[in-house]
């Protein structure tokens, strides 16, 4: 048994880059924004996660200043929308760099937010309304710009479909979140059978 080792800067030497398959599966940030001129935009970002409880912070990283990051800089707002299994195909349809309104292209319902102007996905069973707290242009270890930008926002309003709340507890399995694996096509789901429970050690 050997170990495959590589320095990423010199290439991985494999059929596919394993990086995002290893750091996976990842939740998807399905991000709704408005452009400065009011045009709607929706796009998926799997370099996405939650980063803090209080205030609740979520963030996503864009490999370049695409529409979503630009709109966040211009308006200071975005929505996060849960991609459940049934939304796989429309979510994929929103991964377009063109100037179209991805809500229309994917046949999705733009729903008004309560405290921000950016639109939510009407079909999503959980949505967050977020205000941008930071945008950080990411660098390599030598401080050279990578072109990527990390956008972090505070969740200022949460909408949860009642069916996903069982005795006051959010039922993650029922929500059927779609998770992104590696390679060009892989997605994963979750199931009760793969659940483990363990309390944290007491200090
Ligand atoms: C499931 C999925 C995850 C993606 N994750 C990212 C990501 O983390 N970062 C990124 O820059 N692009 C990601 N993309 C590609 C963007 O969605 C795509 O470039 C999109 O056109 C950007 O749209 P925008 O210019 O409207 O923001 C992903 C695409 C898919 C289908």
Tab-separated table of C-alpha atoms and ligand atoms in Angstrom:
chain	number	residue	atom	x	y	z
A	1	UNK	CA	0.000	0.000	0.000
A	2	UNK	CA	1.371	3.330	-0.996
A	3	UNK	CA	0.324	6.907	-0.418
A	4	UNK	CA	-0.342	9.340	-3.218
A	5	UNK	CA	1.339	12.612	-2.330
A	6	UNK	CA	1.517	15.792	-4.349
A	7	UNK	CA	2.166	19.502	-4.071
A	8	UNK	CA	-1.001	21.161	-5.431
A	9	UNK	CA	1.002	23.953	-7.061
A	10	UNK	CA	2.681	21.315	-9.266
A	11	UNK	CA	-0.474	19.353	-10.180
A	12	UNK	CA	-2.262	16.410	-8.590
A	13	UNK	CA	-1.214	13.746	-11.118
A	14	UNK	CA	-4.637	12.077	-11.048
A	15	UNK	CA	-7.505	11.757	-13.523
A	16	UNK	CA	-9.499	14.336	-11.526
A	17	UNK	CA	-8.521	16.863	-8.906
A	18	UNK	CA	-9.416	15.133	-5.598
A	19	UNK	CA	-9.485	18.344	-3.545
A	20	UNK	CA	-13.205	19.034	-3.478
A	21	UNK	CA	-14.073	15.323	-3.315
A	22	UNK	CA	-11.961	15.081	-0.157
A	23	UNK	CA	-13.473	18.195	1.393
A	24	UNK	CA	-16.935	16.913	0.766
A	25	UNK	CA	-19.769	16.465	0.504
A	26	UNK	CA	-20.428	20.164	0.887
A	27	UNK	CA	-23.686	22.056	1.397
A	28	UNK	CA	-24.667	24.267	-1.485
A	29	UNK	CA	-25.041	28.004	-1.171
A	30	UNK	CA	-27.813	28.819	-3.622
A	31	UNK	CA	-27.428	32.557	-3.605
A	32	UNK	CA	-30.061	35.070	-4.727
A	33	UNK	CA	-29.046	38.677	-5.335
A	34	UNK	CA	-30.092	41.855	-7.080
A	35	UNK	CA	-27.742	43.779	-9.358
A	36	UNK	CA	-27.276	47.508	-8.764
A	37	UNK	CA	-29.825	48.130	-11.541
A	38	UNK	CA	-32.360	45.794	-9.913
A	39	UNK	CA	-31.885	42.728	-12.148
A	40	UNK	CA	-32.362	39.387	-10.366
A	41	UNK	CA	-29.574	36.789	-10.140
A	42	UNK	CA	-29.386	33.276	-8.735
A	43	UNK	CA	-26.385	30.918	-8.688
A	44	UNK	CA	-25.054	27.870	-6.776
A	45	UNK	CA	-21.822	27.990	-4.757
A	46	UNK	CA	-20.545	24.834	-3.070
A	47	UNK	CA	-17.580	26.565	-1.500
A	48	UNK	CA	-20.187	27.470	1.081
A	49	UNK	CA	-20.695	26.986	4.801
A	50	UNK	CA	-21.866	28.427	8.126
A	51	UNK	CA	-19.172	30.073	10.235
A	52	UNK	CA	-20.692	31.377	13.453
A	53	UNK	CA	-23.715	31.108	15.801
A	54	UNK	CA	-23.996	34.637	17.192
A	55	UNK	CA	-24.277	36.469	14.958
A	56	UNK	CA	-25.187	33.681	12.554
A	57	UNK	CA	-22.753	33.977	9.650
A	58	UNK	CA	-22.671	32.137	6.334
A	59	UNK	CA	-20.186	32.555	3.515
A	60	UNK	CA	-19.412	31.434	0.012
A	61	UNK	CA	-16.351	31.720	-2.171
A	62	UNK	CA	-16.412	32.645	-5.822
A	63	UNK	CA	-13.432	31.770	-8.013
A	64	UNK	CA	-13.705	35.242	-9.588
A	65	UNK	CA	-15.790	38.414	-9.361
A	66	UNK	CA	-18.848	36.805	-10.933
A	67	UNK	CA	-22.333	38.376	-10.845
A	68	UNK	CA	-23.171	37.121	-7.350
A	69	UNK	CA	-20.061	38.524	-5.644
A	70	UNK	CA	-20.363	41.777	-7.600
A	71	UNK	CA	-24.042	42.144	-6.654
A	72	UNK	CA	-23.180	41.499	-3.007
A	73	UNK	CA	-20.561	44.270	-3.168
A	74	UNK	CA	-23.020	46.653	-4.840
A	75	UNK	CA	-26.118	45.990	-2.703
A	76	UNK	CA	-24.763	44.481	0.532
A	77	UNK	CA	-27.376	41.711	0.502
A	78	UNK	CA	-28.008	38.116	-0.539
A	79	UNK	CA	-30.372	35.260	0.156
A	80	UNK	CA	-29.384	31.662	0.813
A	81	UNK	CA	-31.798	29.018	-0.397
A	82	UNK	CA	-31.772	25.322	0.555
A	83	UNK	CA	-31.242	22.977	-2.407
A	84	UNK	CA	-33.258	19.860	-1.651
A	85	UNK	CA	-33.185	16.752	-3.891
A	86	UNK	CA	-36.174	17.842	-5.962
A	87	UNK	CA	-34.394	21.079	-6.875
A	88	UNK	CA	-31.284	19.475	-8.408
A	89	UNK	CA	-32.146	20.201	-12.034
A	90	UNK	CA	-33.371	23.794	-11.585
A	91	UNK	CA	-30.374	24.501	-9.312
A	92	UNK	CA	-28.059	23.293	-12.071
A	93	UNK	CA	-29.863	25.507	-14.595
A	94	UNK	CA	-28.965	28.544	-12.505
A	95	UNK	CA	-25.210	27.893	-12.897
A	96	UNK	CA	-24.852	30.260	-15.809
A	97	UNK	CA	-22.536	33.213	-16.238
A	98	UNK	CA	-24.816	34.897	-18.779
A	99	UNK	CA	-26.888	37.971	-18.026
A	100	UNK	CA	-30.223	36.121	-17.961
A	101	UNK	CA	-32.551	36.120	-14.951
A	102	UNK	CA	-31.844	32.596	-13.663
A	103	UNK	CA	-35.216	32.468	-11.860
A	104	UNK	CA	-36.923	32.670	-15.258
A	105	UNK	CA	-34.428	30.366	-16.994
A	106	UNK	CA	-34.899	27.633	-14.364
A	107	UNK	CA	-38.680	28.101	-13.979
A	108	UNK	CA	-38.350	29.144	-10.327
A	109	UNK	CA	-40.557	31.549	-8.378
A	110	UNK	CA	-38.824	34.694	-7.126
A	111	UNK	CA	-40.297	35.412	-3.714
A	112	UNK	CA	-39.925	38.744	-1.923
A	113	UNK	CA	-37.771	38.801	1.182
A	114	UNK	CA	-39.012	40.406	4.394
A	115	UNK	CA	-36.124	42.589	5.510
A	116	UNK	CA	-33.899	42.822	2.431
A	117	UNK	CA	-34.589	43.427	-1.251
A	118	UNK	CA	-32.790	40.362	-2.692
A	119	UNK	CA	-35.185	37.644	-3.894
A	120	UNK	CA	-35.656	34.194	-2.375
A	121	UNK	CA	-36.431	30.951	-4.199
A	122	UNK	CA	-40.146	30.271	-3.611
A	123	UNK	CA	-39.623	26.500	-4.040
A	124	UNK	CA	-36.847	26.303	-1.402
A	125	UNK	CA	-37.992	24.864	1.925
A	126	UNK	CA	-35.564	26.960	3.954
A	127	UNK	CA	-34.275	30.408	3.080
A	128	UNK	CA	-32.047	32.926	4.845
A	129	UNK	CA	-32.008	36.670	4.274
A	130	UNK	CA	-28.413	37.908	4.701
A	131	UNK	CA	-26.558	41.199	4.905
A	132	UNK	CA	-22.932	41.210	3.769
A	133	UNK	CA	-20.475	41.634	6.650
A	134	UNK	CA	-17.174	41.129	4.783
A	135	UNK	CA	-15.801	40.450	1.341
A	136	UNK	CA	-12.256	39.169	1.321
A	137	UNK	CA	-10.127	38.797	-1.797
A	138	UNK	CA	-8.286	35.497	-1.232
A	139	UNK	CA	-4.538	35.190	-1.769
A	140	UNK	CA	-2.010	32.355	-1.920
A	141	UNK	CA	0.587	31.900	0.803
A	142	UNK	CA	2.866	34.454	-0.855
A	143	UNK	CA	0.093	37.048	-0.718
A	144	UNK	CA	-0.526	36.915	-4.467
A	145	UNK	CA	-4.180	37.536	-5.406
A	146	UNK	CA	-5.980	34.360	-6.456
A	147	UNK	CA	-8.866	36.194	-8.089
A	148	UNK	CA	-11.272	34.434	-5.710
A	149	UNK	CA	-13.485	36.362	-3.329
A	150	UNK	CA	-15.034	35.139	-0.089
A	151	UNK	CA	-18.343	36.803	0.777
A	152	UNK	CA	-19.591	36.498	4.360
A	153	UNK	CA	-23.005	37.645	5.519
A	154	UNK	CA	-25.079	37.817	8.677
A	155	UNK	CA	-28.354	35.903	8.570
A	156	UNK	CA	-30.976	38.499	9.533
A	157	UNK	CA	-34.154	36.531	8.748
A	158	UNK	CA	-34.879	32.793	8.528
A	159	UNK	CA	-37.833	31.071	6.815
A	160	UNK	CA	-38.420	27.336	7.513
A	161	UNK	CA	-41.180	25.205	6.023
A	162	UNK	CA	-43.277	23.995	9.018
A	163	UNK	CA	-43.126	20.394	7.757
A	164	UNK	CA	-39.414	20.335	8.527
A	165	UNK	CA	-39.970	21.098	12.212
A	166	UNK	CA	-40.746	18.019	14.321
A	167	UNK	CA	-41.464	18.841	18.003
A	168	UNK	CA	-39.531	22.065	17.561
A	169	UNK	CA	-36.475	20.329	16.105
A	170	UNK	CA	-35.327	20.928	12.541
A	171	UNK	CA	-35.396	17.552	10.767
A	172	UNK	CA	-32.369	17.579	8.498
A	173	UNK	CA	-33.225	14.236	6.857
A	174	UNK	CA	-36.716	15.444	5.942
A	175	UNK	CA	-35.199	18.558	4.365
A	176	UNK	CA	-33.314	16.286	1.929
A	177	UNK	CA	-30.375	18.647	1.452
A	178	UNK	CA	-28.392	18.012	-1.674
A	179	UNK	CA	-24.657	17.946	-1.057
A	180	UNK	CA	-21.901	18.437	-3.587
A	181	UNK	CA	-19.190	15.824	-4.035
A	182	UNK	CA	-16.127	16.013	-6.232
A	183	UNK	CA	-15.799	15.728	-9.984
A	184	UNK	CA	-18.102	17.376	-12.475
A	185	UNK	CA	-21.343	15.551	-11.601
A	186	UNK	CA	-21.422	14.014	-8.096
A	187	UNK	CA	-24.091	14.931	-5.561
A	188	UNK	CA	-24.984	13.115	-2.330
A	189	UNK	CA	-27.996	12.944	-0.031
A	190	UNK	CA	-28.366	12.013	3.632
A	191	UNK	CA	-30.482	9.334	5.339
A	192	UNK	CA	-31.479	8.328	8.889
A	193	UNK	CA	-29.536	5.075	8.448
A	194	UNK	CA	-26.252	6.931	8.193
A	195	UNK	CA	-26.814	8.962	11.338
A	196	UNK	CA	-24.584	8.638	14.443
A	197	UNK	CA	-25.178	10.354	17.784
A	198	UNK	CA	-22.484	11.199	20.312
A	199	UNK	CA	-22.447	13.786	23.107
A	200	UNK	CA	-19.383	15.991	23.398
A	201	UNK	CA	-16.879	15.342	26.212
A	202	UNK	CA	-17.470	17.371	29.368
A	203	UNK	CA	-14.671	19.837	30.118
B	1	LIG	C1	-23.317	22.704	-7.606
B	1	LIG	C2	-22.476	23.846	-8.094
B	1	LIG	C3	-21.574	24.436	-7.211
B	1	LIG	C4	-20.779	25.508	-7.632
B	1	LIG	N1	-19.912	26.064	-6.741
B	1	LIG	C5	-19.167	27.119	-7.101
B	1	LIG	C6	-18.288	27.733	-6.163
B	1	LIG	O1	-18.189	27.341	-5.005
B	1	LIG	N2	-17.558	28.809	-6.586
B	1	LIG	C7	-17.662	29.294	-7.840
B	1	LIG	O2	-16.992	30.281	-8.163
B	1	LIG	N3	-18.492	28.743	-8.756
B	1	LIG	C8	-19.258	27.678	-8.404
B	1	LIG	N4	-20.117	27.104	-9.305
B	1	LIG	C9	-20.234	27.706	-10.642
B	1	LIG	C10	-21.155	28.924	-10.593
B	1	LIG	O3	-22.445	28.572	-10.133
B	1	LIG	C11	-21.274	29.509	-12.013
B	1	LIG	O4	-20.014	30.024	-12.430
B	1	LIG	C12	-22.322	30.582	-12.138
B	1	LIG	O5	-22.462	30.884	-13.491
B	1	LIG	C13	-22.006	31.856	-11.394
B	1	LIG	O6	-23.100	32.703	-11.571
B	1	LIG	P1	-23.103	34.262	-11.272
B	1	LIG	O7	-22.136	34.903	-12.233
B	1	LIG	O8	-24.523	34.646	-11.556
B	1	LIG	O9	-22.715	34.457	-9.839
B	1	LIG	C14	-20.901	26.003	-8.951
B	1	LIG	C15	-21.804	25.398	-9.840
B	1	LIG	C16	-22.568	24.329	-9.416
B	1	LIG	C17	-23.541	23.682	-10.373
